[in-house]
Amino acid sequence: MGDARQCSKRHCCRFRDLTHAGTYVVDDRGRIIDVSPRAEHLLRRSAAELLGRDAHDALHRGRGGEPLPRSLCDMRQPLLEGVTASGEDAWLERGDGSLMQISWMVTPCGTEADGGANALVIFYETGSSESGEQVRAQAPTTMSELDRLALLAETTTTLTSSLDSDETIRHLVRLVVPLLADWVVIDLLTEEGEVVRNTVVHHENGVLTHREDLERLMPPLSMESPMPLSRALRGVTATLVGPEHYQGPPDSGIAVAQRELFEATGIHSACIAPIRGVRDVVGAMTLGRAGQPHPFSTHDLLLVEDIARRAGLALDNARLYERQRRVAETMQRHLLPRLPSVPGLEMGACYLPAPRASQVGGDWYDAFVLSGETTGLVIGDVVGHDLDAASGMAQVCNMLRAYAGELEEPPSAVMERLDQAVVRMAEATMATAVFARAERSGDGWRLRWTNAGHPPPLLIEENGRTRYLEEASSMLLGTGFAPARKDAVVELPPRSTLLFYTDGLIESPSHSLDDGLDRLREEAAALTRHPLSTYCERLLSRVRPADNDDDVAMLTLRVPG
């Protein structure tokens, strides 16, 4: 931060007393990388709350507290051009939701190591720090054509940045409230034709509040009702609406719900616009003004309708993506087997899909009875995160089971034959896998296995001692190199637990693989006395990194005493 302040003194001579100024540094992507104590005080936010966040999204606001389109933000221009610039009458949002009027200066600042691409932002508080009615009352009541175009461009960019429906709706709310209204209501049509009041948000004193008491399943949609919301949900054009539209006898349950909404919120003027997808209507958006005194105009209605159209395309894409994901996930779950009942052994397994924002993966487990009191055990992961990965997983899983049942040979021979088959598959596929055989050994059990590029199984003894079975490891399947594979054998002590898992349990962008393996070893040992029925779930909750977006498959084996 010291270099940054020296740089500021060279470029910012008119800021004579920096002791009263807040300062923060952003990198070439606009993310905050340093914050001064004075800035923390002025912004009422800790450095931990700001570091790593986009400065524009986190701080820059319009005069009324609304999100500011990037194209209209004067403080971003010098960042993009790498020049020194200053200005007055900008607004930053504090941690408590209030607004702070500032004068500011931005100047390039950096070292040779970062390419000199950082920038120092210096700001003073110059005016009101309230975000309530006093500030918003001074805001313009109409938008210029440039403002409207900027908002539409921002809407398109922001809403298409995600393929998650809930996140898209959150972006939509932030775009329209409080810039256009202080209430926003999103009603969505489900695939079954039901209407769900998905979102009701109120903006007051700089704070967005979800009214969960108003979010619920709505009455059935009437295909004949001339009332505004019913028409919008059928795809009819946007309408200007007031409480008077719902004062007469209601013609449907949706009309009753809408009258209750106006009474509960105090909305005196509203726009209701259909949210249309490519093929069908997705829902309807209601923007309402209760605290803002000016009613909506026809000009506003055209803008709201345009925003709703863009939202419809984004939500339609998100739904299509989620539908494809559900198909792949359902197919994957149905391919995972029921575990066999084997006298003298306990088995458990679980599968956790990737988080919603991620794609489906190709992880699988399998267990099946072979001849001569032998049980086959498999854990695997097909490379990729899409329908092709799930399809490839199904083929590899079935071929491995077939070869294992056909060949009275060690696991390495089965894996070599599987590798040759994977190379010949129509779609190029690569996979990691462990194939093991649990074999009777006198009164006990032993494990014979081979590993094709997969994380090593973990053996946990009753006393808590652990060991990763790292022997017999070789190249993953499908590379075309046909390596010579080996087998390894280990005796399984009484009351020991054997854990097979995929890399989604241990990998994380924020720490090394060794850290993940160490954490798994510690938690697996700590849980060794827990019943196998809950063992996997407990491990998942304790070990799986929060920032891992991969799916997880686990297979456990326990030798009773």
Coordinates of C-alpha atoms in Angstrom, one line a residue:
M1 CA 0.0 0.0 0.0
G2 CA 3.0 2.3 0.6
D3 CA 4.0 2.3 -3.1
A4 CA 0.4 3.1 -4.0
R5 CA 0.4 6.2 -1.8
Q6 CA 3.7 7.5 -3.2
C7 CA 2.3 7.0 -6.7
S8 CA -0.8 9.0 -5.7
K9 CA 1.3 11.9 -4.5
R10 CA 2.9 12.2 -7.9
H11 CA -0.4 12.3 -9.7
C12 CA -2.9 13.7 -7.2
C13 CA -1.6 17.0 -6.0
R14 CA -5.0 18.5 -5.4
F15 CA -5.7 15.8 -2.7
R16 CA -3.4 17.5 -0.2
D17 CA -4.5 15.8 3.0
L18 CA -4.6 12.1 2.4
T19 CA -5.2 11.4 6.1
H20 CA -8.9 12.1 5.6
A21 CA -9.1 10.1 2.3
G22 CA -10.1 6.5 1.8
T23 CA -8.0 4.5 -0.6
Y24 CA -8.2 1.2 -2.2
V25 CA -6.2 -0.5 -5.0
V26 CA -7.7 -2.5 -7.9
D27 CA -6.0 -4.9 -10.3
D28 CA -6.3 -5.0 -14.1
R29 CA -9.6 -6.8 -13.8
G30 CA -11.1 -4.2 -11.5
R31 CA -10.9 -6.4 -8.4
I32 CA -10.0 -4.9 -5.0
I33 CA -6.6 -6.1 -3.8
D34 CA -5.8 -3.6 -1.0
V35 CA -7.9 -1.4 1.3
S36 CA -6.7 1.3 3.7
P37 CA -8.0 1.5 7.3
R38 CA -9.6 4.9 6.5
A39 CA -11.5 3.3 3.6
E40 CA -12.8 0.6 5.8
H41 CA -14.0 3.3 8.2
L42 CA -15.7 5.4 5.5
L43 CA -17.3 2.4 3.8
R44 CA -18.3 0.7 7.0
R45 CA -16.9 -2.5 5.5
S46 CA -13.9 -4.6 6.6
A47 CA -11.1 -5.4 4.2
A48 CA -12.1 -9.0 4.3
E49 CA -15.5 -8.1 2.9
L50 CA -14.0 -6.2 0.0
L51 CA -10.8 -8.0 -1.0
G52 CA -11.2 -10.0 -4.2
R53 CA -14.6 -8.4 -5.1
D54 CA -15.2 -6.3 -8.3
A55 CA -15.0 -2.7 -7.1
H56 CA -17.8 -1.5 -9.5
D57 CA -20.3 -4.2 -8.5
A58 CA -19.5 -3.9 -4.8
L59 CA -19.4 -0.1 -4.4
H60 CA -20.5 2.1 -7.3
R61 CA -24.1 3.2 -7.3
G62 CA -26.3 5.7 -9.0
R63 CA -27.7 8.7 -7.2
G64 CA -30.8 6.8 -6.0
G65 CA -28.8 3.7 -4.8
E66 CA -29.5 1.8 -8.0
P67 CA -26.9 -0.5 -9.6
L68 CA -24.9 1.7 -12.0
P69 CA -24.4 0.5 -15.6
R70 CA -20.7 0.1 -16.3
S71 CA -21.0 2.2 -19.4
L72 CA -22.2 5.2 -17.3
C73 CA -19.6 4.9 -14.5
D74 CA -17.1 7.7 -14.7
M75 CA -14.7 5.9 -12.3
R76 CA -14.3 3.0 -14.6
Q77 CA -13.1 4.9 -17.6
P78 CA -9.6 5.8 -16.2
L79 CA -9.2 2.2 -15.1
L80 CA -9.7 1.0 -18.6
E81 CA -7.5 3.6 -20.2
G82 CA -4.7 3.5 -17.6
V83 CA -4.8 7.3 -17.1
T84 CA -5.2 9.7 -14.1
A85 CA -8.7 11.2 -13.8
S86 CA -10.8 12.8 -11.1
G87 CA -14.5 13.7 -10.6
E88 CA -17.2 14.9 -8.3
D89 CA -20.7 13.7 -7.3
A90 CA -20.2 10.0 -7.4
W91 CA -21.9 7.6 -5.0
L92 CA -20.6 4.6 -3.1
E93 CA -22.7 2.1 -1.1
R94 CA -21.6 1.4 2.4
G95 CA -21.8 -1.9 4.2
D96 CA -25.0 -0.9 6.0
G97 CA -26.7 -0.1 2.7
S98 CA -26.4 3.7 3.0
L99 CA -25.0 5.9 0.3
M100 CA -22.0 8.1 0.5
Q101 CA -21.4 11.1 -1.9
I102 CA -17.7 11.4 -2.8
S103 CA -15.1 13.3 -4.8
W104 CA -12.6 10.9 -6.3
M105 CA -9.4 10.4 -8.1
V106 CA -8.0 7.3 -10.0
T107 CA -4.4 7.0 -10.9
P108 CA -2.3 4.1 -12.4
C109 CA -0.1 2.5 -9.8
G110 CA 1.9 -0.7 -9.7
T111 CA 5.2 -2.4 -9.8
E112 CA 7.1 -4.2 -12.7
A113 CA 6.0 -7.5 -11.2
D114 CA 2.3 -6.8 -11.9
G115 CA 3.0 -5.0 -15.1
G116 CA 2.0 -1.7 -13.6
A117 CA -1.6 -2.4 -14.4
N118 CA -3.0 -1.7 -10.9
A119 CA -4.8 1.5 -10.1
L120 CA -5.2 3.5 -6.9
V121 CA -8.6 5.0 -6.0
I122 CA -8.6 7.9 -3.6
F123 CA -12.0 9.3 -2.4
Y124 CA -13.3 11.9 0.1
E125 CA -16.8 12.0 1.6
T126 CA -18.3 15.3 0.3
G127 CA -22.1 15.1 0.9
S128 CA -25.0 13.2 2.3
S129 CA -24.4 9.7 3.6
E130 CA -28.1 8.8 3.8
S131 CA -29.6 6.4 1.3
G132 CA -33.3 6.9 2.3
E133 CA -36.0 9.2 1.0
Q134 CA -33.9 12.4 1.1
V135 CA -31.3 11.1 -1.4
R136 CA -33.7 9.3 -3.6
A137 CA -36.1 12.2 -3.7
Q138 CA -33.3 14.2 -5.4
A139 CA -32.8 11.5 -8.0
P140 CA -34.1 12.2 -11.6
T141 CA -37.6 10.8 -12.1
T142 CA -37.0 10.0 -15.7
M143 CA -34.3 8.2 -17.6
S144 CA -32.5 9.6 -20.6
E145 CA -32.4 7.5 -23.8
L146 CA -28.7 6.9 -23.1
D147 CA -29.5 5.7 -19.6
R148 CA -32.1 3.3 -21.1
L149 CA -29.8 1.9 -23.7
A150 CA -27.1 1.5 -21.1
L151 CA -29.5 -0.4 -18.8
L152 CA -30.6 -2.7 -21.6
A153 CA -27.0 -3.5 -22.5
E154 CA -26.2 -4.1 -18.9
T155 CA -29.3 -6.4 -18.6
T156 CA -28.2 -8.5 -21.6
T157 CA -24.6 -8.8 -20.3
T158 CA -25.6 -9.6 -16.7
L159 CA -28.4 -12.0 -17.3
T160 CA -26.6 -14.1 -19.8
S161 CA -23.6 -14.5 -17.5
S162 CA -25.2 -17.4 -15.6
L163 CA -27.0 -20.7 -16.5
D164 CA -28.6 -20.9 -13.1
S165 CA -32.2 -19.8 -12.9
D166 CA -32.0 -18.6 -9.3
E167 CA -28.9 -16.6 -9.9
T168 CA -30.4 -15.1 -13.1
I169 CA -33.4 -13.9 -11.1
R170 CA -31.1 -12.4 -8.4
H171 CA -29.3 -10.5 -11.1
L172 CA -32.6 -9.3 -12.6
V173 CA -33.8 -8.0 -9.2
R174 CA -30.6 -6.0 -8.7
L175 CA -30.9 -4.4 -12.2
V176 CA -34.5 -3.1 -11.8
V177 CA -34.7 -2.3 -8.1
P178 CA -34.5 0.5 -7.0
L179 CA -33.6 2.0 -10.4
L180 CA -37.1 1.5 -11.8
A181 CA -39.2 0.5 -8.8
D182 CA -39.1 -0.3 -5.1
W183 CA -41.0 -3.6 -5.4
V184 CA -40.3 -6.5 -7.9
V185 CA -42.4 -9.7 -8.1
I186 CA -41.4 -12.6 -10.3
D187 CA -44.1 -15.2 -11.1
L188 CA -42.8 -18.4 -12.9
L189 CA -44.7 -21.1 -14.8
T190 CA -43.4 -24.6 -14.0
E191 CA -43.0 -27.4 -16.5
E192 CA -46.3 -28.8 -15.1
G193 CA -48.2 -25.6 -15.8
E194 CA -48.4 -24.3 -12.2
V195 CA -47.8 -20.7 -11.3
V196 CA -45.2 -20.1 -8.5
R197 CA -44.7 -16.7 -6.9
N198 CA -40.9 -17.2 -6.9
T199 CA -39.6 -13.8 -5.8
V200 CA -41.0 -10.8 -3.9
V201 CA -38.4 -8.2 -3.1
H202 CA -38.8 -4.8 -1.5
H203 CA -36.1 -2.0 -1.6
E204 CA -36.2 0.4 1.4
N205 CA -33.5 2.6 2.9
G206 CA -30.8 0.9 0.7
V207 CA -31.7 -2.6 1.7
L208 CA -33.3 -5.4 -0.3
T209 CA -35.7 -7.5 1.7
H210 CA -37.2 -10.8 0.5
R211 CA -40.9 -11.0 1.5
E212 CA -41.0 -14.8 1.9
D213 CA -44.5 -14.5 3.4
L214 CA -45.7 -13.5 -0.1
E215 CA -43.8 -16.1 -2.1
R216 CA -46.0 -19.2 -2.6
L217 CA -47.7 -21.5 -5.0
M218 CA -50.4 -19.5 -6.9
P219 CA -53.9 -20.5 -7.9
P220 CA -54.3 -22.1 -11.3
L221 CA -53.9 -19.9 -14.4
S222 CA -57.2 -18.9 -16.0
M223 CA -57.0 -19.0 -19.8
E224 CA -60.0 -16.6 -20.2
S225 CA -59.3 -14.0 -17.5
P226 CA -58.8 -10.5 -18.8
M227 CA -57.0 -9.4 -15.7
P228 CA -53.4 -8.1 -16.2
L229 CA -51.3 -10.8 -14.5
S230 CA -53.3 -13.6 -16.1
R231 CA -52.9 -12.0 -19.5
A232 CA -49.1 -11.6 -18.9
L233 CA -48.7 -15.2 -17.9
R234 CA -50.4 -16.1 -21.2
G235 CA -47.9 -14.0 -23.1
V236 CA -50.1 -11.0 -23.8
T237 CA -48.3 -7.6 -24.0
A238 CA -47.2 -5.6 -20.9
T239 CA -49.7 -3.4 -19.0
L240 CA -49.8 -0.4 -16.7
V241 CA -51.7 -1.5 -13.5
G242 CA -52.9 0.1 -10.3
P243 CA -54.8 -1.2 -7.2
E244 CA -58.1 0.0 -8.9
H245 CA -57.7 -2.9 -11.5
Y246 CA -58.4 -5.4 -8.7
Q247 CA -61.1 -3.6 -6.8
G248 CA -64.0 -5.3 -8.6
P249 CA -65.2 -8.9 -8.1
P250 CA -62.2 -11.2 -8.8
D251 CA -62.7 -13.6 -11.8
S252 CA -60.0 -16.0 -10.7
G253 CA -57.8 -17.1 -7.8
I254 CA -54.8 -15.3 -9.3
A255 CA -56.8 -12.0 -9.3
V256 CA -57.4 -12.5 -5.6
A257 CA -53.7 -13.1 -4.9
Q258 CA -52.8 -10.0 -6.9
R259 CA -55.3 -7.9 -5.0
E260 CA -53.8 -9.2 -1.7
L261 CA -50.3 -8.3 -3.1
F262 CA -51.3 -4.6 -3.7
E263 CA -52.9 -4.4 -0.3
A264 CA -49.8 -5.9 1.5
T265 CA -47.2 -3.8 -0.4
G266 CA -49.0 -0.5 -0.8
I267 CA -48.1 -0.4 -4.5
H268 CA -49.9 2.5 -6.2
S269 CA -48.5 2.0 -9.7
A270 CA -47.1 -1.1 -11.4
C271 CA -45.9 -2.5 -14.7
I272 CA -46.7 -6.2 -15.4
A273 CA -44.8 -7.7 -18.3
P274 CA -44.6 -11.3 -19.7
I275 CA -41.3 -13.1 -19.4
R276 CA -41.2 -14.9 -22.8
G277 CA -38.7 -17.6 -23.7
V278 CA -37.9 -18.8 -27.2
R279 CA -40.9 -21.1 -27.4
D280 CA -43.1 -20.6 -24.4
V281 CA -43.9 -18.0 -21.7
V282 CA -41.6 -18.5 -18.7
G283 CA -43.5 -16.2 -16.3
A284 CA -44.3 -12.6 -15.6
M285 CA -42.5 -9.7 -13.9
T286 CA -44.4 -7.1 -11.8
L287 CA -42.5 -3.9 -10.9
G288 CA -44.3 -1.7 -8.4
R289 CA -43.9 1.7 -6.8
A290 CA -45.0 2.3 -3.3
G291 CA -42.4 4.7 -1.8
Q292 CA -41.6 6.3 -5.1
P293 CA -44.2 8.9 -5.7
H294 CA -44.2 9.1 -9.5
P295 CA -46.4 6.6 -11.4
F296 CA -45.1 4.5 -14.3
S297 CA -45.5 6.0 -17.7
T298 CA -46.0 4.4 -21.1
H299 CA -42.3 5.1 -21.8
D300 CA -41.4 3.1 -18.7
L301 CA -43.7 0.3 -19.8
L302 CA -41.8 -0.2 -23.1
L303 CA -38.5 -0.4 -21.2
V304 CA -39.8 -2.9 -18.6
E305 CA -41.2 -5.0 -21.5
D306 CA -37.8 -5.0 -23.1
I307 CA -36.0 -6.0 -19.9
A308 CA -38.6 -8.8 -19.3
R309 CA -37.9 -10.1 -22.9
R310 CA -34.2 -10.3 -22.2
A311 CA -34.9 -12.0 -18.9
G312 CA -37.1 -14.5 -20.6
L313 CA -34.3 -15.6 -23.0
A314 CA -31.8 -15.9 -20.2
L315 CA -34.2 -18.0 -18.0
D316 CA -35.2 -20.1 -21.0
N317 CA -31.5 -20.9 -21.6
A318 CA -31.0 -21.7 -17.9
R319 CA -34.0 -24.0 -17.9
L320 CA -32.8 -25.8 -21.0
Y321 CA -29.4 -26.3 -19.4
E322 CA -30.9 -27.5 -16.1
R323 CA -33.2 -29.9 -18.0
Q324 CA -30.2 -31.5 -19.8
R325 CA -28.4 -31.7 -16.5
R326 CA -31.3 -33.5 -14.8
V327 CA -31.4 -36.0 -17.7
A328 CA -27.7 -36.8 -17.4
E329 CA -27.9 -36.9 -13.6
T330 CA -30.9 -39.2 -13.6
M331 CA -29.3 -41.5 -16.2
Q332 CA -26.2 -41.6 -14.0
R333 CA -28.1 -42.3 -10.8
H334 CA -30.0 -45.2 -12.5
L335 CA -26.8 -46.7 -13.7
L336 CA -25.3 -46.9 -10.2
P337 CA -26.0 -50.4 -8.9
R338 CA -27.6 -51.9 -5.8
L339 CA -24.9 -53.3 -3.6
P340 CA -25.0 -57.1 -3.3
S341 CA -25.4 -58.9 0.0
V342 CA -22.1 -60.8 0.8
P343 CA -21.8 -63.0 3.9
G344 CA -18.9 -61.8 6.0
L345 CA -18.7 -58.3 4.5
E346 CA -20.5 -55.0 5.0
M347 CA -20.7 -52.6 2.1
G348 CA -21.9 -49.0 1.7
A349 CA -21.9 -46.4 -1.1
C350 CA -23.1 -43.0 -1.9
Y351 CA -23.1 -40.6 -4.8
L352 CA -23.2 -36.8 -4.6
P353 CA -23.9 -34.8 -7.8
A354 CA -21.9 -31.7 -8.6
P355 CA -23.3 -28.4 -7.3
R356 CA -26.1 -26.9 -9.3
A357 CA -24.0 -24.4 -11.2
S358 CA -21.7 -27.1 -12.5
Q359 CA -22.2 -29.9 -15.1
V360 CA -22.8 -33.5 -14.5
G361 CA -19.8 -35.7 -14.1
G362 CA -18.8 -39.3 -15.0
D363 CA -18.1 -40.8 -11.5
W364 CA -19.3 -44.3 -10.7
Y365 CA -19.0 -47.2 -8.3
D366 CA -19.9 -50.8 -8.7
A367 CA -19.9 -54.0 -6.7
F368 CA -20.8 -57.5 -7.8
V369 CA -20.4 -61.2 -6.7
L370 CA -17.9 -63.3 -8.7
S371 CA -17.3 -67.0 -8.4
G372 CA -15.5 -68.7 -5.5
E373 CA -16.5 -66.4 -2.7
T374 CA -15.0 -63.4 -4.5
T375 CA -16.6 -59.9 -4.8
G376 CA -15.6 -57.4 -7.4
L377 CA -15.3 -53.8 -6.3
V378 CA -14.9 -50.8 -8.7
I379 CA -14.6 -47.1 -8.4
G380 CA -14.1 -44.9 -11.5
D381 CA -14.2 -41.5 -13.1
V382 CA -14.6 -40.8 -16.8
V383 CA -12.9 -37.6 -17.9
G384 CA -15.4 -34.8 -18.7
H385 CA -18.5 -33.1 -17.3
D386 CA -21.3 -33.5 -19.8
L387 CA -23.7 -36.1 -21.3
D388 CA -20.8 -37.6 -23.2
A389 CA -19.0 -38.3 -19.9
A390 CA -22.1 -39.9 -18.4
S391 CA -22.6 -42.0 -21.5
G392 CA -19.0 -43.0 -21.5
M393 CA -19.2 -44.0 -17.8
A394 CA -22.1 -46.3 -18.6
Q395 CA -20.2 -48.1 -21.3
V396 CA -17.0 -48.4 -19.3
C397 CA -18.9 -49.6 -16.3
N398 CA -20.7 -52.3 -18.2
M399 CA -17.6 -53.5 -20.1
L400 CA -15.7 -53.8 -16.8
R401 CA -18.4 -55.8 -15.2
A402 CA -18.6 -58.1 -18.2
Y403 CA -14.9 -58.7 -18.4
A404 CA -14.6 -59.3 -14.7
G405 CA -17.3 -62.0 -14.8
E406 CA -15.9 -63.6 -17.9
L407 CA -12.2 -63.8 -17.1
E408 CA -10.9 -66.0 -14.3
E409 CA -7.8 -63.8 -14.2
P410 CA -6.3 -61.2 -11.9
P411 CA -7.5 -57.6 -11.9
S412 CA -4.6 -56.4 -14.0
A413 CA -5.5 -58.7 -16.9
V414 CA -9.1 -57.5 -16.7
M415 CA -8.0 -53.9 -16.7
E416 CA -5.7 -54.4 -19.7
R417 CA -8.6 -55.8 -21.7
L418 CA -10.8 -53.0 -20.7
D419 CA -8.1 -50.5 -21.7
Q420 CA -8.0 -52.0 -25.2
A421 CA -11.8 -51.8 -25.5
V422 CA -11.9 -48.1 -24.3
V423 CA -9.5 -47.1 -27.0
R424 CA -11.8 -48.7 -29.7
M425 CA -14.9 -46.8 -28.5
A426 CA -16.5 -44.6 -31.1
E427 CA -16.3 -41.5 -28.8
A428 CA -12.8 -40.8 -27.5
T429 CA -13.0 -41.6 -23.8
M430 CA -10.4 -41.6 -21.0
A431 CA -11.1 -42.8 -17.5
T432 CA -9.5 -43.6 -14.2
A433 CA -10.5 -46.7 -12.2
V434 CA -9.6 -49.1 -9.5
F435 CA -10.7 -52.7 -9.9
A436 CA -10.4 -54.9 -6.8
R437 CA -11.4 -58.4 -5.7
A438 CA -12.3 -59.1 -2.1
E439 CA -11.3 -62.8 -1.7
R440 CA -11.8 -65.2 1.1
S441 CA -8.5 -66.0 2.9
G442 CA -9.0 -68.7 5.6
D443 CA -11.3 -67.1 8.2
G444 CA -10.6 -63.6 6.9
W445 CA -10.4 -61.5 3.7
R446 CA -7.7 -60.1 1.5
L447 CA -7.9 -57.5 -1.3
R448 CA -6.3 -57.9 -4.7
W449 CA -6.4 -54.8 -6.9
T450 CA -5.0 -52.7 -9.7
N451 CA -5.2 -49.0 -10.2
A452 CA -5.5 -47.1 -13.5
G453 CA -4.6 -43.5 -12.6
H454 CA -7.2 -43.2 -9.8
P455 CA -6.7 -41.8 -6.2
P456 CA -5.5 -44.7 -4.0
P457 CA -8.0 -46.6 -1.8
L458 CA -7.7 -45.9 1.9
L459 CA -7.5 -48.8 4.5
I460 CA -8.5 -47.8 8.0
E461 CA -7.8 -50.3 10.8
E462 CA -9.9 -50.5 14.0
N463 CA -7.3 -48.8 16.1
G464 CA -7.3 -45.8 13.7
R465 CA -4.2 -46.6 11.8
T466 CA -4.5 -45.7 8.1
R467 CA -2.7 -46.6 4.9
Y468 CA -3.2 -45.5 1.3
L469 CA -3.0 -48.5 -1.0
E470 CA -0.6 -46.9 -3.6
E471 CA 0.8 -50.0 -5.1
A472 CA -0.1 -51.4 -8.5
S473 CA -0.7 -47.9 -9.9
S474 CA -0.4 -47.2 -13.6
M475 CA -1.7 -45.0 -16.5
L476 CA -5.3 -44.1 -16.9
L477 CA -7.5 -45.9 -19.4
G478 CA -8.0 -44.8 -23.0
T479 CA -4.6 -43.3 -23.7
G480 CA -3.6 -45.8 -26.4
F481 CA -0.2 -46.6 -24.8
A482 CA -1.3 -50.0 -23.4
P483 CA 1.0 -50.1 -20.3
A484 CA 1.8 -53.3 -18.5
R485 CA -0.4 -53.3 -15.4
K486 CA 0.3 -54.9 -12.1
D487 CA -1.6 -56.4 -9.1
A488 CA -1.1 -55.9 -5.4
V489 CA -2.5 -57.8 -2.5
V490 CA -3.1 -56.9 1.1
E491 CA -4.8 -58.7 4.1
L492 CA -7.8 -56.9 5.5
P493 CA -7.7 -56.9 9.3
P494 CA -10.8 -57.7 11.3
R495 CA -13.0 -54.6 11.8
S496 CA -11.1 -52.7 9.2
T497 CA -12.7 -50.3 6.8
L498 CA -11.7 -49.9 3.1
L499 CA -12.6 -46.7 1.3
F500 CA -12.8 -46.2 -2.4
Y501 CA -13.6 -42.6 -3.6
T502 CA -13.3 -40.2 -6.5
D503 CA -11.3 -37.0 -6.7
G504 CA -14.3 -34.7 -6.0
L505 CA -13.9 -35.7 -2.3
I506 CA -10.4 -34.3 -1.9
E507 CA -9.5 -31.9 -4.7
S508 CA -9.8 -28.1 -4.3
P509 CA -8.5 -25.1 -6.2
S510 CA -7.5 -23.6 -2.9
H511 CA -5.2 -26.3 -1.5
S512 CA -2.9 -29.1 -2.7
L513 CA -3.9 -32.7 -3.3
D514 CA -1.7 -33.8 -0.4
D515 CA -3.7 -31.5 1.9
G516 CA -6.9 -33.2 0.7
L517 CA -5.5 -36.7 1.2
D518 CA -4.2 -35.8 4.7
R519 CA -7.6 -34.4 5.7
L520 CA -9.3 -37.5 4.4
R521 CA -7.0 -39.7 6.3
E522 CA -7.6 -37.8 9.6
E523 CA -11.4 -37.8 9.3
A524 CA -11.7 -41.4 8.1
A525 CA -9.7 -42.5 11.1
A526 CA -11.8 -40.4 13.5
L527 CA -15.1 -41.9 12.1
T528 CA -13.9 -45.5 12.0
R529 CA -16.2 -46.7 14.8
H530 CA -19.3 -45.2 13.2
P531 CA -21.8 -47.5 11.5
L532 CA -21.1 -48.0 7.8
S533 CA -24.7 -46.8 7.0
T534 CA -23.7 -43.2 8.0
Y535 CA -20.0 -43.4 7.3
C536 CA -20.0 -41.9 3.7
E537 CA -22.4 -39.1 4.5
R538 CA -20.3 -38.0 7.5
L539 CA -17.1 -38.1 5.5
L540 CA -18.7 -36.0 2.8
S541 CA -19.8 -33.3 5.2
R542 CA -16.3 -33.2 6.8
V543 CA -13.9 -33.7 3.9
R544 CA -15.4 -32.4 0.7
P545 CA -14.1 -28.9 0.0
A546 CA -16.7 -26.2 -0.3
D547 CA -15.1 -24.8 -3.5
N548 CA -15.0 -28.2 -5.4
D549 CA -17.6 -28.2 -8.2
D550 CA -17.1 -31.9 -9.1
D551 CA -19.4 -34.9 -8.3
V552 CA -18.3 -37.5 -5.8
A553 CA -18.7 -41.3 -5.7
M554 CA -17.7 -43.4 -2.7
L555 CA -17.7 -47.2 -2.0
T556 CA -16.9 -48.6 1.5
L557 CA -16.1 -52.1 2.6
R558 CA -15.9 -53.3 6.2
V559 CA -14.7 -56.6 7.6
P560 CA -16.7 -57.6 10.7
G561 CA -14.8 -58.9 13.8

